[in-house]
Coordinates of C-alpha atoms and ligand atoms in Angstrom, one line a residue:
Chain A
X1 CA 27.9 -39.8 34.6
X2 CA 26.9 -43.6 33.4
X3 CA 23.9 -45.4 33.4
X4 CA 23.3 -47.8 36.6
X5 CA 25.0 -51.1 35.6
X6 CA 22.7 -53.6 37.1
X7 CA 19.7 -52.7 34.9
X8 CA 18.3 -54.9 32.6
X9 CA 17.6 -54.5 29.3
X10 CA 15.1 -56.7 26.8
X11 CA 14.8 -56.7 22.9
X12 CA 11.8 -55.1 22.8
X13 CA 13.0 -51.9 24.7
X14 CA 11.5 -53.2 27.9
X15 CA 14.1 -52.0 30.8
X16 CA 13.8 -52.7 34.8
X17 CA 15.8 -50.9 37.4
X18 CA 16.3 -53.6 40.6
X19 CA 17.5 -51.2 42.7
X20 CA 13.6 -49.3 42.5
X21 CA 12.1 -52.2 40.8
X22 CA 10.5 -49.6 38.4
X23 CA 10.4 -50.7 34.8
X24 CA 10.1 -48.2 31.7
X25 CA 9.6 -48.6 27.9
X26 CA 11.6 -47.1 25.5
X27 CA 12.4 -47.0 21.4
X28 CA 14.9 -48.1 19.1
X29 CA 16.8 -45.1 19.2
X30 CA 16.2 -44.9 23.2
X31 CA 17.8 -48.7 23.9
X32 CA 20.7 -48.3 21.6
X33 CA 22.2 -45.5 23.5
X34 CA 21.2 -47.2 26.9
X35 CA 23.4 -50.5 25.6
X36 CA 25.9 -47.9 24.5
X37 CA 26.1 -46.2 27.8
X38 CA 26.5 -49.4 29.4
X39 CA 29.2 -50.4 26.8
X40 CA 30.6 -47.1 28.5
X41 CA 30.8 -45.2 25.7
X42 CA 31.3 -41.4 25.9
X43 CA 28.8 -39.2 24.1
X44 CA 30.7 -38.4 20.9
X45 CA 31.0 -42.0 20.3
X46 CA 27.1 -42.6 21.1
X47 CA 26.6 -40.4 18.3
X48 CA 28.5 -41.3 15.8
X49 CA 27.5 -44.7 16.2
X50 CA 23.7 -43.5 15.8
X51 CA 24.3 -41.1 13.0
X52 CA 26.0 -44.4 11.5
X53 CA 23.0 -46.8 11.9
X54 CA 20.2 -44.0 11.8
X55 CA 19.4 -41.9 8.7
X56 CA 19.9 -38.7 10.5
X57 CA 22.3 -35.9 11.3
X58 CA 24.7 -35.6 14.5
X59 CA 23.8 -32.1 15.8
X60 CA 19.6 -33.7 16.0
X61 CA 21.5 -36.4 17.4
X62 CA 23.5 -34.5 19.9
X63 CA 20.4 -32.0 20.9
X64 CA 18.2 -35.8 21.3
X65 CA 20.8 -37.3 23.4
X66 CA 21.1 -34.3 25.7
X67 CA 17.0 -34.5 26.1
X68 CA 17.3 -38.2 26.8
X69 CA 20.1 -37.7 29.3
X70 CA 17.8 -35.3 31.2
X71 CA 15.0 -38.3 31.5
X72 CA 17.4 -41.0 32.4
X73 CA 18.6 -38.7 35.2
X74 CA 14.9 -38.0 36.3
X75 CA 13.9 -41.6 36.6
X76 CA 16.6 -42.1 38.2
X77 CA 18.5 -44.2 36.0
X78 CA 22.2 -42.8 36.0
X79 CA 24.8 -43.0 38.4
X80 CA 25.4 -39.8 39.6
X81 CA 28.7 -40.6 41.4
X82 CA 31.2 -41.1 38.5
Chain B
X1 CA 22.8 -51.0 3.5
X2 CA 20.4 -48.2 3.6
X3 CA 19.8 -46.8 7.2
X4 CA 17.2 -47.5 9.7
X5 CA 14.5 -44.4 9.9
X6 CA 15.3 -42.4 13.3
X7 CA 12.9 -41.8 16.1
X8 CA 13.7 -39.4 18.5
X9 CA 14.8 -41.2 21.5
X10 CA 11.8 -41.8 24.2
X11 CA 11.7 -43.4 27.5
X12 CA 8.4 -44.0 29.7
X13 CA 8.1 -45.1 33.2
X14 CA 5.7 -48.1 33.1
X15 CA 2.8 -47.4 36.2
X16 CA 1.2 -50.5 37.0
X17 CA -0.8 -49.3 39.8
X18 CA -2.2 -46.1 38.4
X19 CA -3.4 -47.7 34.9
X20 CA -6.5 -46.4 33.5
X21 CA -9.3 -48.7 34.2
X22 CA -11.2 -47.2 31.2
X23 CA -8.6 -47.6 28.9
X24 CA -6.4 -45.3 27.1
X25 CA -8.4 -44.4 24.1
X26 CA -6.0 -43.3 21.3
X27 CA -7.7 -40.1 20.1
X28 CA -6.1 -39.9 16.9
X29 CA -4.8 -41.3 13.6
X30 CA -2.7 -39.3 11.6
X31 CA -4.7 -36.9 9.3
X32 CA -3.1 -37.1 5.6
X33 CA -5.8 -35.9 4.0
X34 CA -8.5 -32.5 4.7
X35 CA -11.7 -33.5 2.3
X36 CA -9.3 -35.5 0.0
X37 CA -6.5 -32.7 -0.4
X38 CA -2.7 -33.6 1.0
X39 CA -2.1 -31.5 3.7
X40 CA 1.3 -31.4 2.1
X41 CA -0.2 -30.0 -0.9
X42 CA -2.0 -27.8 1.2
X43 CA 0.6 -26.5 2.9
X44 CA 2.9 -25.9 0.0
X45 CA 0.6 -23.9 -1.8
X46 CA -0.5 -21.5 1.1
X47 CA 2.2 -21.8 3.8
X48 CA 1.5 -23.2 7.3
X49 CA -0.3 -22.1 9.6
X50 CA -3.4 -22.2 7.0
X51 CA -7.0 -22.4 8.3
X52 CA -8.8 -25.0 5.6
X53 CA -12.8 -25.0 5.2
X54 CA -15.0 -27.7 3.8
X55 CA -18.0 -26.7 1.5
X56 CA -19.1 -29.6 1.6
X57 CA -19.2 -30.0 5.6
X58 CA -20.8 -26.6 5.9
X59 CA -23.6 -27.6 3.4
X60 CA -24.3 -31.2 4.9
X61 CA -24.3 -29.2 8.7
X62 CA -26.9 -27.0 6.9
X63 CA -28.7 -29.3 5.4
X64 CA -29.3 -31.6 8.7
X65 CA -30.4 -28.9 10.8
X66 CA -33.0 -27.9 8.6
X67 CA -34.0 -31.7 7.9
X68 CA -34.4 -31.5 11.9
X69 CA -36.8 -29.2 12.2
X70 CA -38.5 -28.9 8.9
X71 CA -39.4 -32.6 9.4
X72 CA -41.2 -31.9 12.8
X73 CA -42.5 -28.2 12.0
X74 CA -43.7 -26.5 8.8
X75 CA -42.4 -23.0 9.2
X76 CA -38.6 -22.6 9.7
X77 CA -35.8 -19.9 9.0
X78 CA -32.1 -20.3 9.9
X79 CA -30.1 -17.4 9.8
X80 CA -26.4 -17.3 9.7
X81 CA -25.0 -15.6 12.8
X82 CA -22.5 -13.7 11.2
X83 CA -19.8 -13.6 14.4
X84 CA -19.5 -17.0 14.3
X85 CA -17.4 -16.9 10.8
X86 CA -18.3 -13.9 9.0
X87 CA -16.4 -14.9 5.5
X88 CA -18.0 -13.9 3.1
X89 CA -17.4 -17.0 1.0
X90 CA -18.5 -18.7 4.1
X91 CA -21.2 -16.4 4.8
X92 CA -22.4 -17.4 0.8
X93 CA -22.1 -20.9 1.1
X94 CA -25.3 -20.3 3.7
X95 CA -27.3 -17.9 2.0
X96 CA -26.9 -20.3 -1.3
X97 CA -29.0 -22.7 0.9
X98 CA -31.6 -20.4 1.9
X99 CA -30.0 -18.9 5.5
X100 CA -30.9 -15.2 6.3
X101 CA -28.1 -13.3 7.6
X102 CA -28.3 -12.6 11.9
X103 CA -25.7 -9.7 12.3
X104 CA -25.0 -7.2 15.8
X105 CA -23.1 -5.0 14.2
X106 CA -23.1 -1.8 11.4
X107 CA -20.0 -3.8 10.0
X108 CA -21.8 -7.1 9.7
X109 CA -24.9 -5.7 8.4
X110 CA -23.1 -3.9 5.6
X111 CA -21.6 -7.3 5.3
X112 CA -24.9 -9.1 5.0
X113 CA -25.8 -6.8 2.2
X114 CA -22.4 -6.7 0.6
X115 CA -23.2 -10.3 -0.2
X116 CA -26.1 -9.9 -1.9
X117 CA -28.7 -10.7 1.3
X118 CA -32.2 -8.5 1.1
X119 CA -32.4 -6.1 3.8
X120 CA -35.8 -7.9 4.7
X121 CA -34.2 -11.1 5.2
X122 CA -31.0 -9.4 7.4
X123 CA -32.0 -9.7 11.8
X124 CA -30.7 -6.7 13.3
X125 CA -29.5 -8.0 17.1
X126 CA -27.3 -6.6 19.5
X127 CA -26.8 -3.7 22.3
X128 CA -25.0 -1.2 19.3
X129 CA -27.2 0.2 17.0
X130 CA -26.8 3.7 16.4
X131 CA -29.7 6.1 14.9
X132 CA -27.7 6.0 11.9
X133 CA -27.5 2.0 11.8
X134 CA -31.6 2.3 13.4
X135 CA -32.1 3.9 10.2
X136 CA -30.6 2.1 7.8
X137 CA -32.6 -0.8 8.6
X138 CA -35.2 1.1 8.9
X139 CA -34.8 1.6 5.1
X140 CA -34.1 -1.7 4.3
X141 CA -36.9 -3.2 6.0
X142 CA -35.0 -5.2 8.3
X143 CA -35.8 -7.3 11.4
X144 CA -34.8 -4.9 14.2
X145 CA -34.4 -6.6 17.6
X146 CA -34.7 -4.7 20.1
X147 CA -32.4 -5.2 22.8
X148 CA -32.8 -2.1 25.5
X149 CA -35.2 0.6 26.3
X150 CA -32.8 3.7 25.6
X151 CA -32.6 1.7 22.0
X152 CA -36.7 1.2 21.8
X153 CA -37.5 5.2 22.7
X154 CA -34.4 6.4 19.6
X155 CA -36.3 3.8 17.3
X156 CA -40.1 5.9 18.3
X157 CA -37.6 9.2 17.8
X158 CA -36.3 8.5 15.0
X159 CA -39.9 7.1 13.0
X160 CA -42.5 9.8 15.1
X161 CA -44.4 11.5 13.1
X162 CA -42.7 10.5 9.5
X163 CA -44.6 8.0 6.8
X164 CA -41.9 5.3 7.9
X165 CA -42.6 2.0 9.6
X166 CA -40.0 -0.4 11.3
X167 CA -40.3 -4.2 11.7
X168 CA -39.3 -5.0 15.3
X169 CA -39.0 -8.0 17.7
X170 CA -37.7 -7.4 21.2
X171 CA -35.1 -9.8 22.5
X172 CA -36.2 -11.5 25.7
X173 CA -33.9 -12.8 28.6
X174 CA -35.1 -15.1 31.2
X175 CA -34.5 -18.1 33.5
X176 CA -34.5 -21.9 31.5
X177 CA -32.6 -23.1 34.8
X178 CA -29.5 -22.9 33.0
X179 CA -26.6 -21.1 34.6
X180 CA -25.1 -18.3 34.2
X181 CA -28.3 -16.5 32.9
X182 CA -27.7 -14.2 30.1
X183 CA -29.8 -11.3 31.7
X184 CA -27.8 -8.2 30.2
X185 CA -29.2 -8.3 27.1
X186 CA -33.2 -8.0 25.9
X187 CA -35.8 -7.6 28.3
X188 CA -36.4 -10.3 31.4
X189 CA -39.8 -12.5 31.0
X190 CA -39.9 -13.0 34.9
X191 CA -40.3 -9.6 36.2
X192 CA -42.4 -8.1 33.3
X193 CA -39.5 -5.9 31.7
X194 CA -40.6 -8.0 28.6
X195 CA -43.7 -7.4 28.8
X196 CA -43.5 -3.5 29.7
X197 CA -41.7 -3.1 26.2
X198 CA -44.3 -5.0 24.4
X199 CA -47.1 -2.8 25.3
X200 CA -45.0 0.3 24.5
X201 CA -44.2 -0.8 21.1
X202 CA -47.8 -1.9 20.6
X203 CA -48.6 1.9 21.4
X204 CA -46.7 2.9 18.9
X205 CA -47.9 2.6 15.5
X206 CA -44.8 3.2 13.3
X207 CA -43.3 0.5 15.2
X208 CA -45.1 -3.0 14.5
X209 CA -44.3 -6.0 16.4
X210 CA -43.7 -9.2 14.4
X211 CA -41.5 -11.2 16.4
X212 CA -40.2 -12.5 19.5
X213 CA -36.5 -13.1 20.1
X214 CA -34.2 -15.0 22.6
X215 CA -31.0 -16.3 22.6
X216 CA -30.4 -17.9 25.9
X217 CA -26.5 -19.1 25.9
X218 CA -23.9 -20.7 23.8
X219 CA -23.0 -24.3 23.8
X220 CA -25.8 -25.3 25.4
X221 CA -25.4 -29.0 27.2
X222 CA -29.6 -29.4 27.8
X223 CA -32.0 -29.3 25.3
X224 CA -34.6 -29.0 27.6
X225 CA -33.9 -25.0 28.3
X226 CA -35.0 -24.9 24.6
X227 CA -37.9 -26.3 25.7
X228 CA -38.2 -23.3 28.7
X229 CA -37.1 -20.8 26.2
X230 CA -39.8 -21.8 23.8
X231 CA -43.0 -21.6 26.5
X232 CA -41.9 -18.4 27.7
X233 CA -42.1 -17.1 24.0
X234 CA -45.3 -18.9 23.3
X235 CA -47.0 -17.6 26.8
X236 CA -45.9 -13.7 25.3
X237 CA -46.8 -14.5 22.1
X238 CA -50.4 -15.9 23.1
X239 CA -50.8 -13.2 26.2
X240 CA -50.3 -10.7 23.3
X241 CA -52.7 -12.4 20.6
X242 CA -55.7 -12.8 23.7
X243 CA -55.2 -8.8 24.8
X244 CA -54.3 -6.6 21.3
X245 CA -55.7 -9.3 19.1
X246 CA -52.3 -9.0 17.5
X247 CA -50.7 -12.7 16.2
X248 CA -47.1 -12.7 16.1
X249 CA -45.4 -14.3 12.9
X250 CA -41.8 -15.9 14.6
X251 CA -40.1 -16.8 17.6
X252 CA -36.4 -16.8 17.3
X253 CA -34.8 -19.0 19.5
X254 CA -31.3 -17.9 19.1
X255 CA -28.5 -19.7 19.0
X256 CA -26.3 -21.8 21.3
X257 CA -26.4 -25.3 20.2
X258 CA -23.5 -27.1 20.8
X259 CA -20.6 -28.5 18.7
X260 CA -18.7 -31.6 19.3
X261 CA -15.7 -30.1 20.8
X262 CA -14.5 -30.9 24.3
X263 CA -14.9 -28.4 27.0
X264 CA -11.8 -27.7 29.1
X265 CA -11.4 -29.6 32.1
X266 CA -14.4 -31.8 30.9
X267 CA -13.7 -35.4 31.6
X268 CA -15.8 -36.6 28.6
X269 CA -15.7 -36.2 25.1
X270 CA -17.8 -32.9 23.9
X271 CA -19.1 -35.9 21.3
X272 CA -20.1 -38.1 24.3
X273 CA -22.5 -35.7 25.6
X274 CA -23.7 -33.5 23.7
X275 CA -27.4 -33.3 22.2
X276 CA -27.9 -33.8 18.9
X277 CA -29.8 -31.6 16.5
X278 CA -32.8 -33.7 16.6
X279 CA -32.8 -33.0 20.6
X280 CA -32.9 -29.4 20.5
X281 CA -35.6 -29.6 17.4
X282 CA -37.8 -31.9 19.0
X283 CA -37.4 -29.5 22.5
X284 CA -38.2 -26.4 20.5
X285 CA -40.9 -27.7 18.1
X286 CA -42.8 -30.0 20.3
X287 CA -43.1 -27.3 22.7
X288 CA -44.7 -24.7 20.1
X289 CA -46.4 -27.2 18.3
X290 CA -48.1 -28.0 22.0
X291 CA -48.7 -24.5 22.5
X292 CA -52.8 -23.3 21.8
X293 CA -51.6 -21.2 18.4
X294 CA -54.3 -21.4 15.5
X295 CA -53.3 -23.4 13.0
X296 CA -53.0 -20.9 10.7
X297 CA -51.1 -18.6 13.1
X298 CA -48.5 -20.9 14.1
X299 CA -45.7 -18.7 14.1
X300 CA -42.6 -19.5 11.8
X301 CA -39.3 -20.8 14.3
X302 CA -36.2 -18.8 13.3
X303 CA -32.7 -20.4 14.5
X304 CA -29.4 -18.3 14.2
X305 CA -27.4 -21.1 15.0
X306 CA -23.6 -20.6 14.7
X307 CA -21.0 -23.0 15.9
X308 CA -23.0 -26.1 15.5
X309 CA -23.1 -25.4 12.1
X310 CA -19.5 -24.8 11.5
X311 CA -17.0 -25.8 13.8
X312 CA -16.3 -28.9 12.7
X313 CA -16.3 -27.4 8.6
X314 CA -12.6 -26.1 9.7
X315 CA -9.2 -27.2 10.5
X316 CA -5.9 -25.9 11.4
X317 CA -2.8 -26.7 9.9
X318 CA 0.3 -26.1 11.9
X319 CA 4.0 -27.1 12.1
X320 CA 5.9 -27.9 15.4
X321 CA 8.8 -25.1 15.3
X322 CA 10.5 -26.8 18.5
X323 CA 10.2 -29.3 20.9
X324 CA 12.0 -28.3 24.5
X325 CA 11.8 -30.3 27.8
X326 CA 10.4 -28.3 30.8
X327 CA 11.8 -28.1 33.8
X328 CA 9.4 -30.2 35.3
X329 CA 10.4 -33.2 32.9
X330 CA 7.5 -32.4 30.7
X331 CA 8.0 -32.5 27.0
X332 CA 6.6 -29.0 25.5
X333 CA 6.0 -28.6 21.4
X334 CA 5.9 -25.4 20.4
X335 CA 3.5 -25.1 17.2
X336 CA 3.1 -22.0 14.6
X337 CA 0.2 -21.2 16.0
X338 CA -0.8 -19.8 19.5
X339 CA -3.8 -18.3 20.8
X340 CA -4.0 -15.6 18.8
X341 CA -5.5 -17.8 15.9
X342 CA -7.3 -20.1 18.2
X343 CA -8.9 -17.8 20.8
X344 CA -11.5 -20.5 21.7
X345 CA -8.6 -22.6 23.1
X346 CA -8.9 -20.7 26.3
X347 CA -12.7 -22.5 26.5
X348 CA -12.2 -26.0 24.4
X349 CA -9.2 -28.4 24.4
X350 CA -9.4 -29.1 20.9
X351 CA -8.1 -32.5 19.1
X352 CA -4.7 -31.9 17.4
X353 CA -3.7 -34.7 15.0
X354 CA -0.6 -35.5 13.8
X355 CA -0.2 -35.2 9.8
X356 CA 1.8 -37.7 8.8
X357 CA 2.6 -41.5 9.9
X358 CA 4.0 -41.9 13.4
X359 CA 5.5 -44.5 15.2
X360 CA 3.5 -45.9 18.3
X361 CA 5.5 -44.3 21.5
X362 CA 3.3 -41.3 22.6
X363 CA 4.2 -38.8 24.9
X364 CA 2.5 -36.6 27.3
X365 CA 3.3 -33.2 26.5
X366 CA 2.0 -29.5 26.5
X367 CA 1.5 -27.4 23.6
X368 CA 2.1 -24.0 23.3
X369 CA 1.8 -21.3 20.6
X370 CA 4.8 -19.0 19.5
X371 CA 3.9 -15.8 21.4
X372 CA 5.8 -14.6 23.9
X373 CA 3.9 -15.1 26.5
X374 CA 2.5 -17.8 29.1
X375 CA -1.0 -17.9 28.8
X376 CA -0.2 -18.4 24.9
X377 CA -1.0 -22.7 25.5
X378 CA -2.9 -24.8 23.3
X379 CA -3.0 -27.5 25.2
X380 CA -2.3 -28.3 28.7
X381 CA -2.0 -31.9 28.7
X382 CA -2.3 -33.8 25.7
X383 CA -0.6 -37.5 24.5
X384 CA 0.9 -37.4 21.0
X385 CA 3.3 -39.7 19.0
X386 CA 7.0 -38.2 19.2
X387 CA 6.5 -35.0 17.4
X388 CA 9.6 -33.5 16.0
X389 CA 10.2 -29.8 14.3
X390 CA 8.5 -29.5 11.0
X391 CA 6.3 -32.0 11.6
X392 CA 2.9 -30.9 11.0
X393 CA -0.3 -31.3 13.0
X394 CA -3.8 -30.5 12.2
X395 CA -6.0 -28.8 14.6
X396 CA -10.0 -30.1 14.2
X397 CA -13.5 -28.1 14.5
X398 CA -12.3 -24.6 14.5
X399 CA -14.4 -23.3 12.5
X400 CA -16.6 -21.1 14.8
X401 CA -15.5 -17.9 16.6
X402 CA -11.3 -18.5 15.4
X403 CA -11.7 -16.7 11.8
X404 CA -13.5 -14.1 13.9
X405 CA -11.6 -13.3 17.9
X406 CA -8.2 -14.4 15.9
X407 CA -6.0 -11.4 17.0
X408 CA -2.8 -9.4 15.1
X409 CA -0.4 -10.0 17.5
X410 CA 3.1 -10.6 17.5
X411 CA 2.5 -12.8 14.3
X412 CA 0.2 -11.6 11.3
X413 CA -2.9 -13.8 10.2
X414 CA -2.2 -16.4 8.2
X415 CA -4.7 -17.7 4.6
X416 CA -7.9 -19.5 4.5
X417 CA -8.2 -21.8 2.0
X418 CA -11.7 -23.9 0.8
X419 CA -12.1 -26.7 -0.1
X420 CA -15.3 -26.6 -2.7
X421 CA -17.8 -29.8 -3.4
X422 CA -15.3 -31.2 -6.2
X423 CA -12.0 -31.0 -4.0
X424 CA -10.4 -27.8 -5.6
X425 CA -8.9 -25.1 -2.9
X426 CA -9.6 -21.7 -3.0
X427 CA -8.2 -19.0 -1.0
X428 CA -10.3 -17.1 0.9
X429 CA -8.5 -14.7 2.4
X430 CA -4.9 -13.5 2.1
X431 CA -2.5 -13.6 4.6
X432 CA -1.4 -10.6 6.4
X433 CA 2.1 -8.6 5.5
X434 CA 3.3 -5.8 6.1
X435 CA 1.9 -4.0 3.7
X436 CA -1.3 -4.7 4.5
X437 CA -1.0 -4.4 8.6
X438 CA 0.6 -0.4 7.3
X439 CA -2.4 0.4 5.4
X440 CA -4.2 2.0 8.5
X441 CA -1.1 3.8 9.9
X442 CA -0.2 7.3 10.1
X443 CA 3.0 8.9 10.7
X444 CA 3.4 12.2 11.6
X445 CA 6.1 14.6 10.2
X446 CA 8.3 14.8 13.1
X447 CA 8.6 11.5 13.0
X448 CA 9.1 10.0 9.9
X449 CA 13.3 10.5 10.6
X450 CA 14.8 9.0 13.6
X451 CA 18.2 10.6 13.1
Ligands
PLP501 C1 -27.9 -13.2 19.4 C2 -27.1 -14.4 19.1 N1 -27.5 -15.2 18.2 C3 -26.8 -16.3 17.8 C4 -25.6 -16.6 18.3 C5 -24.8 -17.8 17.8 O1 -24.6 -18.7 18.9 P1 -24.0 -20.1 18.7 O2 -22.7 -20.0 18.0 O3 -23.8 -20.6 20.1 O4 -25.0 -21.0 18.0 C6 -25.0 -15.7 19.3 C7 -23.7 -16.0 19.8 O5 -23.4 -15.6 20.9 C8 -25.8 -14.6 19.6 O6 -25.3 -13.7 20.6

């Protein structure tokens, strides 16, 4: 499961799928893990690299991610085929 | 290098076409402070969920109301409706400003006079009166509303023939255009119920007849059925004065203004549309003051308003013990507290606040209480900032009807704190435990053992 490769991604969180052409905001936390994903990094590593740059702890982390996984599926924004 | 604070990661589709043409109105800012006191500090002290009251809201509500009417009418009583939040440190905070006590039950009667209130200043309502409750007031004099027949004929039983006298009134329901009509309590003004038990109770010389009494719905969105309510009182009142020469000294209008909460599924703000105090006084007094009393017969107006006068003197505090995505994709927080502290959540959709700073994503989400089961939902649809566990919210105007319909289930009550006029908090009322949830219990002997 990755996120779609073509999306594009701005500073300020602001993120547009061409494929749909729908756009989406998200935070800090929310376009770190999206350039991570894209970077193909598995989960653990998405985490660690959070816990490392955010003051808080993995298992939040790990419950967070699983949440934001669930809303990238939903809109539609990961590739279902790997 | 110190670490960045963490948000909870958040994503939002953007809808271009559906945008709001009104405008998203942020409905909140976060709420630190309750009357000047830290939440934090509040919640420390008395544990969370904790109701908090304001003295000094309840005082300046007070106050208003009677600047209202006592500015446009020379005779007025307010008397606290004691459902509404029958504390008695509440309850005090009123009768230090002059309220009479309105009570429609044996327990809030003996409540009334627990505080300190004189039986003559305590209005009996209500369908329940017993001959034993009948004569109790009886004794102390009190206002006696009559509300049915059966409850007229034990009242002539119970004084026939002894030295006793009983001060009475007889509720009245009719039609102000205002629907549903309350029509199952009192006597109905349209078809002459109302005015069958006035001449009964005028036949009766132990009984004497010194008021007239309506109360014709809660949260009421027109002032102009106060206006209705008021004529029809001042048609009996004067019908009664031209045939048995008898003047009557008050109408009671009841209660049922409303408070600035939003109804459920209303698309404006309860603030937005409500009448103000002023509306409802002017309605009421204009009307009487238009009527053809004497001068020096007007009758004196008594108001037993109850939510307007409180609900916005409360507020919640409650943590979020979870936040869980539904199946649907919607984000659900689950709070501390559930429907069995806010009963009126099943009629308003009150304002929840968050209580400390927040970043500026919101989310849509639902919020739900921490019973187990569905109907227990605060809030169907409400946008928040990212609210995480043991963050805390604040819940606003819940003062009316919550310290009162709040329920023992599942959870036990939690404390109610005040805040008096120089910011110090006082507890009001404990918080439930064990003990005191086994104080009404009995077991029999066979079995205390389960083995
Ligand atoms: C007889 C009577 N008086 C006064 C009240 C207080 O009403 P409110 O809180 O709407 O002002 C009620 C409430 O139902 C009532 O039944």
């Amino acid at each position: 499961m990755q996120i779609n490769k073509n999306i594009a991604i701005s500073d300020s969180g602001f993120i547009f799928n061409p494929s749909s052409g729908d756009s989406f905001s998200t935070n800090q936390v929310g376009l770190d893990i999206i350039r991570l994903m894209k970077e193909g990094k598995k989960n653990e590593e998405i985490i660690s690299e959070i816990v490392a740059k955010f003051s808080i702890d993995e298992s939040t982390v790990e419950k967070d991610l699983g949440d934001f996984s669930l809303m990238l599926r939903s809109y539609q924004l990961l590739n279902e085929n790997d | 290098m110190s670490k960045l604070p963490y948000e909870r990661p958040f994503i939002q589709k953007l809808n271009t076409g559906s945008m709001n043409k009104f405008g998203t109105k942020t409905e909140f800012a976060p709420v630190t402070h309750l009357d000047g006191v830290a939440v934090k500090q509040i919640s420390e002290e008395y544990g969370s969920p904790c109701f908090v009251i304001s003295e000094r809201q309840i005082r300046r509500n007070y106050q208003n109301a009677v600047r209202a009417f006592k500015t446009r009418y020379p005779k007025v009583q307010f008397a606290w409706s004691y459902k509404t939040n029958y504390l008695s440190a509440v309850c005090n905070v009123f009768h230090q400003e002059g309220s009479w006590a309105e009570v429609v039950s044996i327990f809030e009667y003996k409540k009334a006079l627990q505080n300190g209130v004189e039986g003559n200043k305590i209005i009996f309502n209500g369908p329940d009166k017993s001959l034993e409750d009948l004569k109790l007031a009886v004794e102390n004099n009190s206002l006696i509303h009559i509300d049915h027949f059966d409850e007229l004929y034990m009242l002539v039983g119970l004084l026939e023939g002894g030295k006793q006298k009983a001060r009475v009134a007889i509720r009245v329901n009719m039609d102000t255009g205002i629907y549903p009509m309350w029509d199952r309590f009192g006597f109905n003004y349209e078809n002459g119920q109302a005015w069958n038990a006035i001449i009964k109770i005028l036949a009766h010389k132990e009984l004497e007849l010194v008021g007239l009494h309506c109360h014709i719905g809660t949260y009421m969105l027109s002032a102009n059925a106060y206006a209705t309510a008021a004529y029809k009182l001042c048609d009996l009142a004067l019908a009664i004065k031209a045939k048995y020469g008898q003047a009557i000294q008050y109408l009671d209008l009841g209660g049922g203004f409303a408070s600035s909460n939003t109804l459920k599924g209303s698309y404006l703000q309860g603030a937005d549309i409500i009448p103000s105090i002023d509306d409802y006084a002017e309605a009421i007094t204009s009307t009487v003051l238009n009527s053809n009393f004497p001068q020096d017969e007007l009758p004196t107006i008594i108001l037993e308003s109850g939510r307007v006068l409180i609900d916005d003197a409360a507020w919640l505090i409650g943590s979020v013990i979870a936040t869980k995505r539904l199946s649907d994709g919607r984000r659900a927080t689950i709070m501390d507290f559930g429907v069995n502290l806010l009963f009126n959540a099943f009629w308003y959709d009150y304002k929840i606040s968050p209580a400390q700073e927040f970043t500026h994503h919101m989310e849509d989400m639902v919020i739900y209480g921490p019973l187990c089961m569905n109907i227990d939902c605060i809030r169907e649809n409400i946008n928040l900032p990212l609210l995480n566990k043991g963050d805390q919210v604040v819940v606003h105007k819940v003062g009316a009807y919550n310290m009162t319909q709040w329920m023992q289930f599942i959870q036990m009550r939690p404390k109610i704190v005040m805040v008096d006029m120089e910011g110090k908090t006082h507890l009001l009322r404990e918080s439930e435990s064990l003990d005191t949830m086994m104080v009404l219990e009995r077991m029999p002997d066979h079995l205390k053992k389960i083995k």
